[in-house]
CSV table of C-alpha atoms and ligand atoms in Angstrom, one decimal:
chain,number,residue,atom,x,y,z
A,215,MET,CA,-30.1,51.0,32.5
A,216,ASN,CA,-31.3,50.5,36.1
A,217,LYS,CA,-29.0,49.4,39.0
A,218,TYR,CA,-30.1,45.8,39.1
A,219,LEU,CA,-29.6,45.3,35.4
A,220,THR,CA,-26.2,47.0,35.5
A,221,LYS,CA,-25.1,44.8,38.3
A,222,VAL,CA,-26.1,41.6,36.5
A,223,LEU,CA,-24.5,42.7,33.3
A,224,LYS,CA,-21.3,43.5,35.1
A,225,ASN,CA,-21.2,40.2,36.9
A,226,THR,CA,-22.0,38.3,33.7
A,227,LYS,CA,-19.1,40.0,32.0
A,228,SER,CA,-16.6,39.2,34.7
A,229,ASN,CA,-17.8,35.6,34.9
A,230,ASN,CA,-17.6,35.0,31.2
A,231,ILE,CA,-14.6,36.9,30.0
A,232,GLU,CA,-13.8,36.5,26.3
A,233,GLU,CA,-17.2,35.0,25.5
A,234,LYS,CA,-18.0,37.9,23.3
A,235,GLU,CA,-21.0,36.6,21.3
A,236,TYR,CA,-22.6,35.4,24.5
A,237,LEU,CA,-22.1,38.7,26.3
A,238,GLN,CA,-23.4,40.6,23.2
A,239,ALA,CA,-26.6,38.5,23.4
A,240,VAL,CA,-27.0,39.0,27.1
A,241,GLU,CA,-26.4,42.8,26.8
A,242,GLU,CA,-29.0,43.2,24.1
A,243,VAL,CA,-31.6,41.5,26.2
A,244,LEU,CA,-30.8,43.2,29.5
A,245,THR,CA,-30.6,46.6,27.9
A,246,SER,CA,-34.2,46.3,26.7
A,247,LEU,CA,-35.6,45.1,30.0
A,248,THR,CA,-35.2,48.4,31.8
A,249,PRO,CA,-39.0,49.4,31.8
A,250,VAL,CA,-40.0,45.9,33.0
A,251,ILE,CA,-37.5,45.8,35.9
A,252,ASP,CA,-38.3,49.4,36.8
A,253,LYS,CA,-41.9,48.2,37.2
A,254,HIS,CA,-41.1,44.9,39.0
A,255,PRO,CA,-38.3,45.6,41.6
A,256,GLU,CA,-39.2,42.3,43.3
A,257,MET,CA,-37.3,40.5,40.5
A,258,GLU,CA,-34.0,41.4,42.1
A,259,LYS,CA,-34.8,39.7,45.4
A,260,LEU,CA,-35.7,36.6,43.5
A,261,ALA,CA,-32.5,36.7,41.4
A,262,ILE,CA,-34.5,36.2,38.3
A,263,LEU,CA,-31.8,37.7,35.9
A,264,GLU,CA,-28.9,35.9,37.6
A,265,ARG,CA,-30.7,32.6,37.1
A,266,MET,CA,-31.7,33.4,33.6
A,267,VAL,CA,-28.1,34.1,32.4
A,268,GLU,CA,-26.6,30.9,33.8
A,269,PRO,CA,-27.2,27.7,31.8
A,270,GLU,CA,-28.7,24.9,33.8
A,271,ARG,CA,-26.0,22.6,32.4
A,272,THR,CA,-23.2,22.7,29.9
A,273,ILE,CA,-21.8,19.5,28.4
A,274,ILE,CA,-18.5,19.4,26.5
A,275,PHE,CA,-17.2,16.2,25.0
A,276,ARG,CA,-14.6,14.6,22.7
A,277,VAL,CA,-15.7,13.5,19.3
A,278,PRO,CA,-13.0,11.2,17.7
A,279,TRP,CA,-13.6,9.9,14.2
A,280,VAL,CA,-11.7,8.5,11.2
A,281,ASN,CA,-11.4,10.3,7.9
A,282,ASP,CA,-11.3,8.7,4.4
A,283,ARG,CA,-7.5,8.6,4.6
A,284,GLY,CA,-7.6,6.5,7.8
A,285,GLU,CA,-6.5,9.4,10.0
A,286,ILE,CA,-8.0,9.9,13.4
A,287,ILE,CA,-9.4,13.4,14.0
A,288,VAL,CA,-10.6,14.7,17.3
A,289,ASN,CA,-13.3,17.5,17.4
A,290,ARG,CA,-15.0,19.1,20.4
A,291,GLY,CA,-18.7,18.6,20.9
A,292,TYR,CA,-21.1,20.8,23.0
A,293,ARG,CA,-24.6,20.8,24.3
A,294,VAL,CA,-25.7,23.8,26.4
A,295,GLN,CA,-28.9,22.9,28.2
A,296,PHE,CA,-29.9,26.4,29.0
A,297,SER,CA,-33.4,26.3,30.4
A,298,SER,CA,-36.1,23.7,30.9
A,299,LEU,CA,-38.6,26.2,32.4
A,300,ILE,CA,-41.3,25.8,29.9
A,301,GLY,CA,-40.6,22.4,28.3
A,302,PRO,CA,-37.8,19.9,27.4
A,303,TYR,CA,-34.6,21.6,26.2
A,304,LYS,CA,-34.9,22.3,22.5
A,305,GLY,CA,-32.5,23.9,20.0
A,306,GLY,CA,-30.4,23.0,17.0
A,307,LEU,CA,-27.0,21.5,16.5
A,308,ARG,CA,-24.4,23.5,14.6
A,309,PHE,CA,-21.4,21.9,12.8
A,310,ALA,CA,-18.9,24.7,11.8
A,311,GLU,CA,-15.3,25.4,12.2
A,312,ASN,CA,-15.8,28.4,14.4
A,313,VAL,CA,-18.1,26.8,17.0
A,314,ASN,CA,-16.9,27.5,20.5
A,315,LEU,CA,-18.5,27.8,24.0
A,316,SER,CA,-19.3,31.5,23.5
A,317,ILE,CA,-21.3,30.8,20.3
A,318,MET,CA,-23.1,27.8,21.8
A,319,LYS,CA,-24.1,29.9,24.9
A,320,PHE,CA,-25.3,32.9,22.9
A,321,LEU,CA,-27.4,30.6,20.7
A,322,GLY,CA,-28.7,28.7,23.7
A,323,PHE,CA,-29.6,31.9,25.5
A,324,GLU,CA,-31.4,33.3,22.5
A,325,GLN,CA,-33.2,30.0,22.1
A,326,ILE,CA,-34.9,30.3,25.5
A,327,PHE,CA,-36.5,33.6,24.5
A,328,LYS,CA,-37.4,32.4,21.0
A,329,ASN,CA,-39.0,29.3,22.2
A,330,ALA,CA,-41.0,31.2,24.8
A,331,LEU,CA,-42.4,33.4,22.0
A,332,THR,CA,-43.7,30.5,20.0
A,333,GLY,CA,-46.3,29.9,22.7
A,334,LEU,CA,-45.4,26.2,22.6
A,335,PRO,CA,-44.0,24.1,25.6
A,336,ILE,CA,-40.3,24.0,24.7
A,337,GLY,CA,-37.2,25.0,26.8
A,338,GLY,CA,-34.0,26.3,25.3
A,339,ALA,CA,-30.7,24.6,24.3
A,340,LYS,CA,-28.0,24.6,21.6
A,341,GLY,CA,-25.2,22.3,20.6
A,342,GLY,CA,-22.8,21.4,18.0
A,343,ALA,CA,-19.1,20.8,17.2
A,344,ASP,CA,-16.1,22.6,15.8
A,345,PHE,CA,-16.4,20.3,12.8
A,346,ASN,CA,-16.4,21.7,9.3
A,347,PRO,CA,-18.6,19.5,7.0
A,348,LYS,CA,-17.5,21.3,3.9
A,349,GLY,CA,-15.6,19.1,1.5
A,350,LYS,CA,-16.2,15.9,3.6
A,351,SER,CA,-17.5,12.8,1.9
A,352,ASP,CA,-20.9,11.3,3.0
A,353,MET,CA,-19.1,8.5,4.8
A,354,GLU,CA,-17.0,11.0,6.7
A,355,ILE,CA,-20.1,12.9,7.7
A,356,MET,CA,-21.7,9.6,8.8
A,357,ARG,CA,-18.7,8.6,10.9
A,358,PHE,CA,-18.6,12.0,12.5
A,359,CYS,CA,-22.3,12.0,13.3
A,360,GLN,CA,-22.2,8.5,14.7
A,361,SER,CA,-19.3,9.4,17.0
A,362,PHE,CA,-21.0,12.7,18.1
A,363,MET,CA,-24.2,10.8,19.0
A,364,THR,CA,-22.3,8.1,20.8
A,365,GLU,CA,-21.8,10.6,23.6
A,366,LEU,CA,-24.8,12.9,23.1
A,367,TYR,CA,-27.4,10.1,23.3
A,368,ARG,CA,-27.0,9.9,27.1
A,369,HIS,CA,-28.0,13.6,27.5
A,370,ILE,CA,-31.1,13.7,25.3
A,371,GLY,CA,-34.6,12.2,24.9
A,372,ALA,CA,-38.0,13.0,23.7
A,373,ASP,CA,-39.0,14.5,27.1
A,374,VAL,CA,-35.5,15.6,28.1
A,375,ASP,CA,-33.7,17.4,25.3
A,376,VAL,CA,-34.6,17.5,21.6
A,377,PRO,CA,-31.9,18.7,19.2
A,378,ALA,CA,-32.5,19.7,15.5
A,379,GLY,CA,-30.5,21.2,12.7
A,380,ASP,CA,-28.7,24.5,12.3
A,381,ILE,CA,-25.7,25.6,10.2
A,382,GLY,CA,-24.0,22.6,8.7
A,383,VAL,CA,-26.7,20.2,10.1
A,384,GLY,CA,-29.4,19.4,7.6
A,385,ALA,CA,-31.5,16.4,6.7
A,386,ARG,CA,-28.5,14.2,5.9
A,387,GLU,CA,-26.8,14.8,9.3
A,388,ILE,CA,-30.1,14.4,11.2
A,389,GLY,CA,-30.6,11.1,9.5
A,390,PHE,CA,-27.2,9.8,10.5
A,391,LEU,CA,-27.6,11.1,14.1
A,392,PHE,CA,-31.1,9.5,14.4
A,393,GLY,CA,-29.9,6.2,13.1
A,394,GLN,CA,-27.1,6.1,15.7
A,395,TYR,CA,-29.4,7.1,18.5
A,396,LYS,CA,-31.9,4.4,17.6
A,397,ARG,CA,-29.2,1.8,17.3
A,398,ILE,CA,-27.7,2.6,20.8
A,399,ARG,CA,-31.1,2.9,22.6
A,400,ASN,CA,-32.8,0.0,20.7
A,401,THR,CA,-36.0,2.0,20.5
A,402,TYR,CA,-37.8,4.1,17.9
A,403,GLU,CA,-38.1,7.4,19.8
A,404,GLY,CA,-39.3,9.7,17.0
A,405,GLY,CA,-39.5,12.8,19.2
A,406,VAL,CA,-35.8,12.8,20.2
A,407,LEU,CA,-34.7,14.8,17.1
A,408,THR,CA,-36.6,17.1,14.8
A,409,GLY,CA,-35.9,17.9,11.2
A,410,LYS,CA,-36.1,14.2,10.4
A,411,GLY,CA,-36.8,13.0,6.8
A,412,LEU,CA,-40.5,12.5,5.9
A,413,GLU,CA,-39.9,8.8,5.5
A,414,TYR,CA,-39.1,8.2,9.2
A,415,GLY,CA,-41.1,10.6,11.3
A,416,GLY,CA,-40.4,14.1,10.0
A,417,SER,CA,-42.9,16.9,9.6
A,418,GLN,CA,-44.2,18.3,6.4
A,419,ALA,CA,-43.1,22.0,6.0
A,420,ARG,CA,-40.2,21.7,8.6
A,421,LYS,CA,-37.7,22.3,5.9
A,422,GLU,CA,-39.5,25.4,4.7
A,423,ALA,CA,-40.6,26.6,8.1
A,424,THR,CA,-37.9,29.1,9.2
A,425,GLY,CA,-37.8,30.9,5.9
A,426,TYR,CA,-41.5,30.9,5.3
A,427,GLY,CA,-42.0,32.0,8.9
A,428,LEU,CA,-39.7,34.9,8.4
A,429,ILE,CA,-41.7,36.2,5.5
A,430,TYR,CA,-45.0,35.7,7.4
A,431,PHE,CA,-43.6,37.9,10.2
A,432,MET,CA,-42.3,40.4,7.7
A,433,ARG,CA,-45.7,40.6,6.0
A,434,GLU,CA,-47.4,41.4,9.4
A,435,MET,CA,-44.8,44.0,10.3
A,436,LEU,CA,-45.1,45.8,6.9
A,437,LYS,CA,-48.9,45.7,7.1
A,438,GLU,CA,-49.0,47.1,10.7
A,439,ASN,CA,-46.7,50.0,9.7
A,440,GLY,CA,-48.5,51.0,6.5
A,441,LYS,CA,-45.9,49.7,4.1
A,442,ASN,CA,-48.3,47.4,2.2
A,443,SER,CA,-47.4,43.9,1.2
A,444,LEU,CA,-44.2,42.4,-0.2
A,445,LYS,CA,-45.6,42.6,-3.7
A,446,ASN,CA,-43.1,44.2,-6.1
A,447,LYS,CA,-40.6,44.9,-3.3
A,448,THR,CA,-37.0,44.2,-3.9
A,449,VAL,CA,-35.4,41.8,-1.5
A,450,THR,CA,-31.7,40.8,-0.8
A,451,ILE,CA,-31.0,37.7,1.2
A,452,SER,CA,-27.6,36.7,2.6
A,453,GLY,CA,-26.8,33.0,2.7
A,454,SER,CA,-28.1,30.2,0.5
A,455,GLY,CA,-28.7,27.6,3.0
A,456,ASN,CA,-31.9,26.2,4.5
A,457,VAL,CA,-33.3,29.6,5.9
A,458,ALA,CA,-32.2,31.7,2.9
A,459,ILE,CA,-33.6,29.4,0.2
A,460,TYR,CA,-37.1,29.1,1.8
A,461,ALA,CA,-37.2,32.8,2.7
A,462,ALA,CA,-36.5,33.4,-1.0
A,463,GLU,CA,-39.2,30.9,-2.0
A,464,LYS,CA,-41.9,32.5,0.1
A,465,ALA,CA,-40.8,36.0,-0.9
A,466,LEU,CA,-41.2,35.1,-4.5
A,467,MET,CA,-44.6,33.5,-3.8
A,468,SER,CA,-45.6,36.8,-2.2
A,469,GLY,CA,-44.8,38.7,-5.3
A,470,ALA,CA,-41.4,40.2,-4.2
A,471,LYS,CA,-38.3,40.3,-6.4
A,472,VAL,CA,-35.3,38.7,-4.9
A,473,VAL,CA,-32.2,40.1,-6.6
A,474,ALA,CA,-29.2,38.8,-4.5
A,475,MET,CA,-28.1,35.9,-2.4
A,476,SER,CA,-24.7,34.8,-1.0
A,477,ASP,CA,-22.5,32.2,0.6
A,478,SER,CA,-19.4,32.5,2.8
A,479,ASN,CA,-17.3,33.2,-0.3
A,480,GLY,CA,-19.3,35.9,-2.1
A,481,CYS,CA,-22.6,37.1,-3.4
A,482,ILE,CA,-24.5,37.1,-6.7
A,483,TYR,CA,-26.7,39.9,-8.0
A,484,ASP,CA,-29.2,39.2,-10.7
A,485,LYS,CA,-31.0,42.3,-11.8
A,486,ASN,CA,-33.6,40.1,-13.5
A,487,GLY,CA,-34.4,38.3,-10.3
A,488,ILE,CA,-32.7,35.3,-8.8
A,489,ASP,CA,-33.5,31.9,-10.4
A,490,LEU,CA,-34.3,29.9,-7.3
A,491,ASP,CA,-34.3,26.6,-9.1
A,492,ALA,CA,-30.7,27.2,-10.1
A,493,ILE,CA,-29.8,28.1,-6.4
A,494,LYS,CA,-31.5,24.9,-5.2
A,495,GLU,CA,-29.7,22.8,-7.7
A,496,ILE,CA,-26.3,24.3,-6.8
A,497,LYS,CA,-26.8,24.3,-3.1
A,498,GLU,CA,-29.1,21.5,-2.2
A,499,VAL,CA,-28.3,18.9,-4.9
A,500,LYS,CA,-24.6,19.6,-5.9
A,501,ARG,CA,-23.5,21.2,-2.6
A,502,GLY,CA,-21.6,23.7,-4.7
A,503,ARG,CA,-20.6,27.4,-4.4
A,504,ILE,CA,-22.9,30.3,-5.2
A,505,LYS,CA,-20.4,31.5,-7.8
A,506,ASP,CA,-21.6,28.5,-9.9
A,507,TYR,CA,-24.8,30.6,-10.6
A,508,LEU,CA,-22.8,32.3,-13.3
A,509,LYS,CA,-22.9,29.1,-15.3
A,510,TYR,CA,-26.7,29.3,-15.3
A,511,HIS,CA,-27.0,33.1,-15.8
A,512,LYS,CA,-24.0,34.7,-17.5
A,513,ASP,CA,-25.2,38.2,-17.0
A,514,ALA,CA,-25.4,38.0,-13.2
A,515,ILE,CA,-22.7,39.7,-11.2
A,516,TYR,CA,-20.5,37.8,-8.6
A,517,THR,CA,-18.6,39.7,-5.9
A,518,GLU,CA,-16.1,38.0,-3.5
A,519,HIS,CA,-16.4,38.8,0.2
A,520,LYS,CA,-13.5,40.9,1.4
A,521,GLY,CA,-13.2,42.0,5.0
A,522,GLN,CA,-16.0,42.4,7.5
A,523,ASN,CA,-18.6,44.0,5.3
A,524,SER,CA,-20.5,41.8,2.9
A,525,PRO,CA,-21.0,43.4,-0.5
A,526,ILE,CA,-24.6,42.1,-0.5
A,527,TRP,CA,-25.7,45.0,1.8
A,528,GLU,CA,-24.4,47.5,-0.8
A,529,ILE,CA,-27.1,46.6,-3.2
A,530,LYS,CA,-30.1,48.9,-3.2
A,531,THR,CA,-33.1,47.1,-1.7
A,532,ASP,CA,-36.5,47.6,0.0
A,533,ILE,CA,-36.1,44.6,2.3
A,534,ALA,CA,-32.8,43.0,3.5
A,535,LEU,CA,-32.9,39.5,5.0
A,536,PRO,CA,-29.7,38.5,6.7
A,537,CYS,CA,-30.0,34.6,6.8
A,538,ALA,CA,-26.4,33.4,7.1
A,539,THR,CA,-24.7,33.9,10.4
A,540,GLN,CA,-24.1,36.1,13.5
A,541,ASN,CA,-22.8,39.6,13.2
A,542,GLU,CA,-22.8,39.5,9.4
A,543,LEU,CA,-24.5,43.0,9.1
A,544,THR,CA,-22.2,45.6,10.5
A,545,LEU,CA,-22.7,49.3,11.3
A,546,ASP,CA,-21.0,50.2,8.0
A,547,SER,CA,-23.5,48.0,6.1
A,548,ALA,CA,-26.4,49.4,8.0
A,549,LYS,CA,-25.4,52.9,7.0
A,550,ILE,CA,-25.3,52.0,3.3
A,551,LEU,CA,-28.7,50.2,3.6
A,552,VAL,CA,-30.2,53.3,5.2
A,553,LYS,CA,-28.6,55.6,2.6
A,554,ASN,CA,-30.2,53.4,-0.1
A,555,GLY,CA,-33.6,53.7,1.4
A,556,VAL,CA,-34.1,50.3,3.0
A,557,LEU,CA,-37.6,49.9,4.6
A,558,ALA,CA,-37.2,46.7,6.7
A,559,ILE,CA,-34.7,44.2,7.9
A,560,GLY,CA,-35.8,40.6,8.7
A,561,GLU,CA,-33.3,38.6,10.8
A,562,GLY,CA,-33.5,35.0,9.5
A,563,ALA,CA,-30.1,34.2,11.1
A,564,ASN,CA,-29.5,34.4,14.8
A,565,MET,CA,-28.1,37.8,15.9
A,566,PRO,CA,-27.0,38.7,12.3
A,567,CYS,CA,-26.9,42.4,13.0
A,568,THR,CA,-24.2,43.8,15.3
A,569,LYS,CA,-25.5,45.8,18.3
A,570,GLU,CA,-24.4,49.0,16.6
A,571,ALA,CA,-26.1,48.1,13.4
A,572,THR,CA,-29.4,47.4,15.1
A,573,GLU,CA,-29.2,50.7,17.0
A,574,TYR,CA,-28.5,52.6,13.9
A,575,LEU,CA,-31.3,51.0,11.9
A,576,LEU,CA,-33.9,51.6,14.6
A,577,LYS,CA,-32.7,55.2,15.0
A,578,HIS,CA,-33.3,55.7,11.3
A,579,ASN,CA,-36.8,54.3,11.4
A,580,VAL,CA,-36.0,51.1,9.6
A,581,LEU,CA,-38.3,48.3,10.7
A,582,VAL,CA,-36.4,45.5,12.3
A,583,ALA,CA,-37.9,42.0,12.7
A,584,PRO,CA,-35.7,40.5,15.4
A,585,ALA,CA,-34.3,37.0,15.1
A,586,LYS,CA,-35.8,35.7,18.3
A,587,ALA,CA,-39.2,36.3,16.9
A,588,ALA,CA,-38.8,36.4,13.1
A,589,ASN,CA,-36.9,33.1,12.8
A,590,ALA,CA,-38.9,31.2,15.4
A,591,GLY,CA,-41.0,29.4,12.7
A,592,GLY,CA,-38.4,26.6,12.5
A,593,VAL,CA,-38.4,25.7,16.1
A,594,ALA,CA,-42.2,26.1,16.3
A,595,THR,CA,-42.6,23.6,13.5
A,596,SER,CA,-40.1,21.3,15.2
A,597,ALA,CA,-42.5,21.4,18.2
A,598,ILE,CA,-45.3,20.5,15.8
A,599,GLU,CA,-43.1,17.6,14.6
A,600,MET,CA,-42.7,16.4,18.2
A,601,SER,CA,-46.5,16.5,18.7
A,602,GLN,CA,-47.0,14.5,15.5
A,603,ASN,CA,-44.4,11.9,16.8
A,604,SER,CA,-46.3,11.6,20.1
A,605,MET,CA,-49.6,11.2,18.4
A,606,ARG,CA,-48.2,8.9,15.7
A,607,TYR,CA,-50.3,10.8,13.3
A,608,TYR,CA,-49.1,13.2,10.5
A,609,LEU,CA,-50.5,16.4,9.2
A,610,THR,CA,-50.5,17.6,5.6
A,611,PHE,CA,-48.2,20.3,4.3
A,612,GLU,CA,-51.1,22.7,4.2
A,613,GLU,CA,-52.1,22.0,7.8
A,614,VAL,CA,-48.6,22.5,9.1
A,615,ASP,CA,-48.1,25.6,7.0
A,616,LYS,CA,-51.4,27.1,8.3
A,617,LYS,CA,-50.4,26.5,11.9
A,618,LEU,CA,-47.0,28.1,11.2
A,619,GLU,CA,-48.6,31.1,9.7
A,620,ASN,CA,-50.9,31.5,12.8
A,621,ILE,CA,-48.0,31.1,15.1
A,622,MET,CA,-46.0,33.8,13.3
A,623,VAL,CA,-48.9,36.2,13.3
A,624,ASN,CA,-49.3,35.6,17.1
A,625,ILE,CA,-45.6,36.1,17.7
A,626,PHE,CA,-45.7,39.4,15.8
A,627,ARG,CA,-48.7,40.5,18.0
A,628,SER,CA,-46.9,39.6,21.2
A,629,CYS,CA,-43.9,41.7,20.2
A,630,LYS,CA,-46.1,44.6,19.1
A,631,ASP,CA,-48.2,44.5,22.2
A,632,ALA,CA,-45.2,44.3,24.6
A,633,ALA,CA,-43.5,47.2,22.7
A,634,GLU,CA,-46.6,49.3,22.9
A,635,LYS,CA,-47.4,48.5,26.5
A,636,TYR,CA,-43.9,49.7,27.6
A,637,GLY,CA,-44.0,52.8,25.4
A,638,LEU,CA,-41.5,51.6,22.8
A,639,ASP,CA,-43.5,52.3,19.7
A,640,ASN,CA,-42.6,49.9,16.9
A,641,ASN,CA,-39.3,48.7,18.5
A,642,TYR,CA,-40.0,45.0,18.0
A,643,VAL,CA,-36.4,44.1,19.1
A,644,ALA,CA,-37.3,45.3,22.6
A,645,GLY,CA,-40.8,44.0,22.3
A,646,ALA,CA,-39.7,40.4,21.6
A,647,ASN,CA,-37.3,40.5,24.5
A,648,ILE,CA,-39.9,41.8,26.9
A,649,ALA,CA,-42.7,39.5,25.8
A,650,ALA,CA,-40.5,36.4,26.2
A,651,PHE,CA,-39.0,37.7,29.5
A,652,ILE,CA,-42.4,38.2,31.1
A,653,LYS,CA,-43.4,34.6,30.2
A,654,LEU,CA,-40.1,33.1,31.4
A,655,SER,CA,-39.9,35.1,34.6
A,656,SER,CA,-43.5,34.2,35.5
A,657,ALA,CA,-42.6,30.5,35.0
A,658,MET,CA,-39.5,30.9,37.1
A,659,ILE,CA,-41.4,32.5,40.0
A,660,ALA,CA,-44.1,29.8,39.8
A,661,GLN,CA,-41.5,27.0,40.0
A,662,GLY,CA,-39.6,28.2,43.1
A,663,ILE,CA,-35.9,28.6,43.5
A,664,HIS,CA,-34.0,26.1,41.4
B,995,NDP,P1,-27.1,26.4,6.5
B,995,NDP,O1,-25.9,25.7,6.9
B,995,NDP,O2,-28.2,25.7,5.8
B,995,NDP,O3,-26.7,27.7,5.6
B,995,NDP,C1,-25.9,28.7,6.1
B,995,NDP,C2,-25.6,29.6,4.9
B,995,NDP,O4,-25.0,30.8,5.3
B,995,NDP,C3,-24.8,29.0,3.8
B,995,NDP,O5,-25.2,29.4,2.6
B,995,NDP,C4,-23.4,29.6,4.2
B,995,NDP,O6,-22.5,29.6,3.1
B,995,NDP,C5,-23.8,30.9,4.6
B,995,NDP,N1,-22.8,31.6,5.4
B,995,NDP,C6,-22.1,31.2,6.5
B,995,NDP,N2,-21.3,32.1,6.9
B,995,NDP,C7,-21.4,33.2,6.1
B,995,NDP,C8,-20.8,34.5,6.0
B,995,NDP,N3,-19.9,34.9,6.9
B,995,NDP,N4,-21.2,35.3,5.0
B,995,NDP,C9,-22.1,34.9,4.1
B,995,NDP,N5,-22.7,33.7,4.1
B,995,NDP,C10,-22.4,32.9,5.1
B,995,NDP,O7,-27.7,27.1,7.8
B,995,NDP,P2,-29.2,27.6,8.1
B,995,NDP,O8,-29.8,28.2,6.9
B,995,NDP,O9,-29.9,26.5,8.8
B,995,NDP,O10,-28.9,28.7,9.2
B,995,NDP,C11,-28.6,30.0,8.9
B,995,NDP,C12,-28.8,30.9,10.1
B,995,NDP,O11,-30.2,30.8,10.5
B,995,NDP,C13,-28.0,30.6,11.3
B,995,NDP,O12,-27.8,31.8,12.0
B,995,NDP,C14,-28.9,29.7,12.1
B,995,NDP,O13,-28.6,29.7,13.5
B,995,NDP,C15,-30.3,30.4,11.9
B,995,NDP,N6,-31.5,29.6,12.1
B,995,NDP,C16,-31.7,28.4,11.5
B,995,NDP,C17,-32.8,27.7,11.7
B,995,NDP,C18,-33.2,26.5,10.9
B,995,NDP,O14,-34.3,26.0,11.0
B,995,NDP,N7,-32.3,26.0,10.1
B,995,NDP,C19,-33.8,28.2,12.6
B,995,NDP,C20,-33.6,29.5,13.2
B,995,NDP,C21,-32.4,30.1,13.0
B,995,NDP,P3,-21.4,28.4,2.9
B,995,NDP,O15,-22.1,27.3,2.3
B,995,NDP,O16,-20.3,29.1,2.1
B,995,NDP,O17,-20.9,28.1,4.4
């Protein structure tokens, strides 16, 4: 790494001690920028990197709410408004027990780059709370969301900051959050949240967008590298939430065979191919556990998670799609995948591969579709939702899906072109970081010191 990058990384580490996920995300980006910084030494004088790694604003707040037993619970809420360089802050809300400042900052940082890659006018942010929605009643979820929005509302707006969903925040939560925002502000401001229900301003294909987009990106990457289409390829997908389910749906529509999916307790393997209708019923309707799949298909195999390495990556597959959470695919898992002849990895989740796993996969000629690019379809479609809200005019499913497909093809091209321009062959991980960085640094230079 060159001297400027090394200095910024060192300072970022000493200023953010113990924020391990955030430092991991920064290190990954900075490491890949060497050829760009070598070519543009003027960036140091302009403190481009120092400005890029510091969020514009971080808001932390108390979220008190009352559970069904009448007890008062206090959670901690966050909104990290990382960058408004190319548009209003934009990024999801995550409700999960392990949410902390490091995870919020890593997600916010990644979001700036991802949003830049979409080619749409959106800045980067992330938020959420250390609230675990699992096992809570609808009324508890509603009271929590109302309390969360009672503070968040003063920091967001259709031209200021537009949150959406993420882990633990789906259509139900967005509905409760939107209702409370509308009530406090006494205004219908559709563009303040995305991922809304279709009845009150949501976009067609938003629910499907991240998963479908991941497969569109994968399709381009395979084609470009002479690996043909997804037809008849075996696919394993971790998670069984929003991203995983719609990645599975599009993979099946593309002729692939999805043989395994998981949740935080364990994974199921169905050699006959996963029955996605059963998964949707278990996860979307009943909010149950993936183990319940055995009630539908007795010959499927269920394996509990034990320790760091998910058993799903031990299954032989052509394509592995980590679509659950950060650092879920470790070096040990990468080694097994490579041994079993995996062709490509598509990161549906944010930073699902550890740094060591990504390095190992790339070194062993596995194609890696990096999260910032490959899962950008969700936020891109959120931006399309914002446009529809401004126009007060709604597109059909097919129209949105077509736009999504074009955006994903363009994102792939940007990653490929940047990688080739800087002599990095088909390293799309570096390509994505470089393409986004060039756009962001140009905007930063154009807007002066701020
Ligand atoms: P959901 O809450 O809908 O689903 C998350 C899924 O991951 C659940 O099935 C959950 O299981 C599972 N999971 C969580 N932790 C683990 C683990 N350690 N091992 C295995 N499975 C686990 O979230 P999303 O699908 O929305 O998000 C998934 C990922 O995709 C996140 O990284 C998110 O940041 C990213 N992403 C999401 C976008 C979106 O549009 N929703 C856009 C871009 C990225 P359980 O039910 O047991 O908790």
